PDB file of C-alpha atoms in Angstrom:
ATOM      1  CA  MET A 476       9.266  11.863   4.287  1.00 96.00           C
ATOM      2  CA  TYR A 477       7.504  10.307   1.352  1.00 98.00           C
ATOM      3  CA  SER A 478       4.020   9.163   1.230  1.00 97.00           C
ATOM      4  CA  TYR A 479       2.339   6.164   0.039  1.00 96.00           C
ATOM      5  CA  THR A 480       0.771   8.154  -2.959  1.00 96.00           C
ATOM      6  CA  GLN A 481       4.291   9.705  -3.748  1.00 98.00           C
ATOM      7  CA  LEU A 482       5.630   6.288  -3.895  1.00 98.00           C
ATOM      8  CA  LEU A 483       3.353   4.970  -6.208  1.00 97.00           C
ATOM      9  CA  ASP A 484       3.811   7.911  -8.837  1.00 98.00           C
ATOM     10  CA  ILE A 485       7.733   7.161  -8.307  1.00 98.00           C
ATOM     11  CA  ILE A 486       7.345   3.406  -9.231  1.00 98.00           C
ATOM     12  CA  ALA A 487       4.861   4.547 -12.331  1.00 98.00           C
ATOM     13  CA  GLU A 488       7.551   7.115 -13.158  1.00 98.00           C
ATOM     14  CA  LEU A 489      10.183   4.462 -13.171  1.00 98.00           C
ATOM     15  CA  ARG A 490       7.883   2.328 -15.514  1.00 97.00           C
ATOM     16  CA  SER A 491       7.005   5.079 -18.055  1.00 97.00           C
ATOM     17  CA  ASP A 492       8.137   6.005 -21.513  1.00 96.00           C
ATOM     18  CA  HIS A 493      11.048   8.258 -19.953  1.00 96.00           C
ATOM     19  CA  GLY A 494      11.609   6.047 -16.811  1.00 97.00           C
ATOM     20  CA  CYS A 495      14.354   3.681 -16.003  1.00 97.00           C
ATOM     21  CA  PRO A 496      15.192   1.283 -18.639  1.00 97.00           C
ATOM     22  CA  TRP A 497      15.679  -1.626 -16.519  1.00 97.00           C
ATOM     23  CA  ASP A 498      12.169  -1.277 -14.641  1.00 97.00           C
ATOM     24  CA  ARG A 499      10.257  -0.451 -17.938  1.00 97.00           C
ATOM     25  CA  ALA A 500      11.880  -3.885 -19.120  1.00 97.00           C
ATOM     26  CA  GLN A 501      10.888  -5.979 -16.352  1.00 97.00           C
ATOM     27  CA  THR A 502       8.041  -8.812 -16.474  1.00 97.00           C
ATOM     28  CA  HIS A 503       6.149 -10.521 -13.764  1.00 98.00           C
ATOM     29  CA  GLU A 504       8.632 -13.540 -15.182  1.00 98.00           C
ATOM     30  CA  SER A 505      11.522 -11.656 -15.108  1.00 98.00           C
ATOM     31  CA  MET A 506      11.249 -10.454 -11.555  1.00 97.00           C
ATOM     32  CA  ILE A 507      10.760 -13.793  -9.998  1.00 98.00           C
ATOM     33  CA  PRO A 508      14.582 -14.333  -9.179  1.00 98.00           C
ATOM     34  CA  CYS A 509      14.536 -10.687  -7.542  1.00 97.00           C
ATOM     35  CA  LEU A 510      11.277 -11.519  -5.493  1.00 97.00           C
ATOM     36  CA  ARG A 511      12.801 -14.687  -4.234  1.00 97.00           C
ATOM     37  CA  GLU A 512      16.124 -13.274  -3.309  1.00 98.00           C
ATOM     38  CA  GLU A 513      14.501 -10.178  -1.305  1.00 98.00           C
ATOM     39  CA  CYS A 514      12.210 -12.474   0.400  1.00 98.00           C
ATOM     40  CA  GLY A 515      15.263 -14.708   1.377  1.00 98.00           C
ATOM     41  CA  GLU A 516      17.242 -11.417   2.694  1.00 98.00           C
ATOM     42  CA  VAL A 517      13.972 -10.551   4.859  1.00 98.00           C
ATOM     43  CA  ALA A 518      14.264 -13.853   6.571  1.00 98.00           C
ATOM     44  CA  GLN A 519      17.600 -13.544   7.042  1.00 98.00           C
ATOM     45  CA  ALA A 520      17.520 -10.118   8.765  1.00 98.00           C
ATOM     46  CA  ILE A 521      14.901 -11.507  11.152  1.00 98.00           C
ATOM     47  CA  GLU A 522      17.068 -14.622  11.977  1.00 98.00           C
ATOM     48  CA  GLU A 523      20.079 -11.934  12.841  1.00 98.00           C
ATOM     49  CA  LYS A 524      17.728  -9.821  14.473  1.00 98.00           C
ATOM     50  CA  ASP A 525      18.880  -7.044  12.569  1.00 98.00           C
ATOM     51  CA  ALA A 526      15.993  -4.623  12.625  1.00 98.00           C
ATOM     52  CA  GLU A 527      17.895  -1.680  10.571  1.00 97.00           C
ATOM     53  CA  ASN A 528      18.289  -4.388   7.651  1.00 97.00           C
ATOM     54  CA  LEU A 529      14.811  -5.685   8.358  1.00 98.00           C
ATOM     55  CA  CYS A 530      13.536  -2.439   7.254  1.00 98.00           C
ATOM     56  CA  GLU A 531      15.426  -1.884   4.150  1.00 98.00           C
ATOM     57  CA  GLU A 532      14.777  -5.375   3.070  1.00 98.00           C
ATOM     58  CA  LEU A 533      10.677  -5.097   3.833  1.00 98.00           C
ATOM     59  CA  GLY A 534      11.391  -1.959   1.259  1.00 98.00           C
ATOM     60  CA  ASP A 535      12.912  -4.103  -1.109  1.00 98.00           C
ATOM     61  CA  VAL A 536       9.826  -6.807  -0.921  1.00 98.00           C
ATOM     62  CA  LEU A 537       7.346  -3.770  -0.995  1.00 98.00           C
ATOM     63  CA  LEU A 538       9.176  -2.726  -4.264  1.00 98.00           C
ATOM     64  CA  GLN A 539       8.554  -6.250  -5.928  1.00 98.00           C
ATOM     65  CA  VAL A 540       5.079  -5.856  -4.828  1.00 98.00           C
ATOM     66  CA  LEU A 541       4.721  -2.351  -6.239  1.00 98.00           C
ATOM     67  CA  LEU A 542       6.326  -3.078  -9.484  1.00 98.00           C
ATOM     68  CA  HIS A 543       4.279  -6.138  -9.733  1.00 98.00           C
ATOM     69  CA  ALA A 544       1.160  -4.288  -9.340  1.00 98.00           C
ATOM     70  CA  GLN A 545       2.128  -1.504 -11.892  1.00 98.00           C
ATOM     71  CA  ILE A 546       2.892  -4.117 -14.451  1.00 98.00           C
ATOM     72  CA  ALA A 547      -0.210  -5.609 -13.983  1.00 98.00           C
ATOM     73  CA  LYS A 548      -2.092  -2.005 -14.137  1.00 98.00           C
ATOM     74  CA  GLU A 549      -0.460  -1.621 -17.473  1.00 97.00           C
ATOM     75  CA  GLU A 550      -1.596  -4.835 -18.663  1.00 97.00           C
ATOM     76  CA  GLY A 551      -5.039  -4.204 -17.444  1.00 97.00           C
ATOM     77  CA  LEU A 552      -5.048  -7.032 -14.941  1.00 97.00           C
ATOM     78  CA  PHE A 553      -5.581  -5.181 -11.691  1.00 98.00           C
ATOM     79  CA  SER A 554      -4.050  -2.375  -9.332  1.00 97.00           C
ATOM     80  CA  ILE A 555      -2.270  -2.293  -6.074  1.00 98.00           C
ATOM     81  CA  GLU A 556      -5.789  -0.971  -4.611  1.00 97.00           C
ATOM     82  CA  ASP A 557      -7.371  -4.202  -5.964  1.00 98.00           C
ATOM     83  CA  VAL A 558      -4.363  -6.153  -4.199  1.00 98.00           C
ATOM     84  CA  VAL A 559      -4.831  -3.958  -0.940  1.00 97.00           C
ATOM     85  CA  ASN A 560      -8.648  -4.449  -1.030  1.00 98.00           C
ATOM     86  CA  GLY A 561      -8.406  -8.066  -1.603  1.00 96.00           C
ATOM     87  CA  LEU A 562      -5.975  -8.523   1.292  1.00 97.00           C
ATOM     88  CA  ALA A 563      -8.414  -6.301   3.538  1.00 98.00           C
ATOM     89  CA  GLU A 564     -10.952  -8.685   2.789  1.00 96.00           C
ATOM     90  CA  LYS A 565      -9.207 -11.887   3.053  1.00 95.00           C
ATOM     91  CA  MET A 566      -8.023 -10.355   6.765  1.00 95.00           C
ATOM     92  CA  VAL A 567     -11.711  -9.629   7.695  1.00 96.00           C
ATOM     93  CA  ARG A 568     -13.271 -12.852   6.362  1.00 94.00           C
ATOM     94  CA  ARG A 569     -10.226 -14.946   7.921  1.00 93.00           C
ATOM     95  CA  HIS A 570     -10.670 -13.240  11.631  1.00 93.00           C
ATOM     96  CA  PRO A 571     -14.280 -13.821  12.015  1.00 93.00           C
ATOM     97  CA  HIS A 572     -13.476 -13.931  16.027  1.00 91.00           C
ATOM     98  CA  VAL A 573     -12.082 -10.241  15.491  1.00 93.00           C
ATOM     99  CA  PHE A 574     -14.653  -8.707  12.907  1.00 95.00           C
ATOM    100  CA  GLY A 575     -18.020 -10.816  13.418  1.00 93.00           C
ATOM    101  CA  LYS A 576     -19.646 -12.500  16.141  1.00 93.00           C
ATOM    102  CA  GLU A 577     -17.379 -15.787  16.666  1.00 91.00           C
ATOM    103  CA  GLU A 578     -15.214 -16.878  19.530  1.00 91.00           C
ATOM    104  CA  TYR A 579     -12.582 -19.174  19.803  1.00 87.00           C
ATOM    105  CA  ILE A 580     -11.842 -21.244  23.171  1.00 85.00           C
ATOM    106  CA  SER A 581      -8.167 -22.341  22.097  1.00 92.00           C
ATOM    107  CA  GLU A 582      -5.544 -21.547  19.507  1.00 93.00           C
ATOM    108  CA  GLU A 583      -6.308 -25.059  17.906  1.00 93.00           C
ATOM    109  CA  GLN A 584     -10.002 -23.967  17.505  1.00 92.00           C
ATOM    110  CA  ASN A 585      -8.743 -20.971  15.798  1.00 90.00           C
ATOM    111  CA  LYS A 586      -6.302 -22.764  13.395  1.00 92.00           C
ATOM    112  CA  LEU A 587      -8.829 -25.130  12.638  1.00 93.00           C
ATOM    113  CA  ARG A 588     -11.372 -22.141  11.495  1.00 92.00           C
ATOM    114  CA  TRP A 589      -8.584 -20.231   9.649  1.00 92.00           C
ATOM    115  CA  GLU A 590      -8.002 -23.557   7.545  1.00 94.00           C
ATOM    116  CA  GLU A 591     -11.562 -24.221   7.180  1.00 94.00           C
ATOM    117  CA  ILE A 592     -12.288 -20.477   5.780  1.00 94.00           C
ATOM    118  CA  LYS A 593      -9.252 -21.058   3.494  1.00 94.00           C
ATOM    119  CA  ARG A 594     -10.753 -24.351   1.992  1.00 95.00           C
ATOM    120  CA  ALA A 595     -13.987 -22.526   1.421  1.00 94.00           C
ATOM    121  CA  GLU A 596     -12.350 -19.786  -0.390  1.00 94.00           C
ATOM    122  CA  ARG A 597     -10.301 -21.995  -2.501  1.00 94.00           C
ATOM    123  CA  GLU A 598     -13.432 -24.089  -3.691  1.00 94.00           C
ATOM    124  CA  GLU A 599     -15.117 -20.702  -4.455  1.00 92.00           C
ATOM    125  CA  LYS A 600     -12.277 -19.711  -6.423  1.00 90.00           C
ATOM    126  CA  ASN A 601     -12.410 -22.894  -8.508  1.00 91.00           C
ATOM    127  CA  ARG A 602     -15.925 -22.934  -8.949  1.00 89.00           C
ATOM    128  CA  ARG A 603     -15.471 -19.351 -10.149  1.00 87.00           C
ATOM    129  CA  LYS A 604     -12.514 -20.352 -12.624  1.00 87.00           C
ATOM    130  CA  MET A 605     -14.718 -23.359 -14.021  1.00 86.00           C
ATOM    131  CA  GLY A 606     -17.325 -20.695 -14.629  1.00 84.00           C
ATOM    132  CA  ARG A 607     -15.337 -18.739 -16.686  1.00 82.00           C
ATOM    133  CA  ALA A 608     -13.816 -21.748 -18.718  1.00 82.00           C
ATOM    134  CA  GLN A 609     -17.312 -22.631 -19.347  1.00 82.00           C
ATOM    135  CA  GLY A 610     -17.843 -18.994 -20.644  1.00 75.00           C
ATOM    136  CA  ILE A 611     -20.536 -18.102 -17.303  1.00 64.00           C
ATOM    137  CA  GLN A 612     -19.955 -15.326 -15.219  1.00 59.00           C
ATOM    138  CA  LEU A 613     -20.593 -16.417 -11.686  1.00 55.00           C
ATOM    139  CA  ASP A 614     -21.271 -13.399  -8.726  1.00 54.00           C
ATOM    140  CA  LYS A 615     -19.176 -13.495  -5.687  1.00 49.00           C
ATOM    141  CA  GLN A 616     -21.468 -15.087  -2.996  1.00 46.00           C
TER     142      GLN A 616
END
């Protein structure tokens, strides 16, 4: 059985100078149709309650994620580790009732808090974006 690290090495090899011409030619933009198609196939497998196909289709979506991350790494933008870290930070931040001291009485309260956290994240992201546009580097709060 292959490991996650081996999979990352396979993706890097596919994109290398001696890798697959199709994989090397891909860009974020050229992969949009593939990403849409694979996400649709995941949804279809779920709707059809086809666990075997769902497993395969999730792998295809993961391939899309890893290829996008590899392209970004090659462009010096970010790595798959940045993607994983960003997602982990977001999940911890958006679940203060699990990873913090907040307690929710109802599902509705949980949903409202989730939306409040998302709104604050968007505001912070926009604040940093505006700061960069003005040539100011703003630290994460």
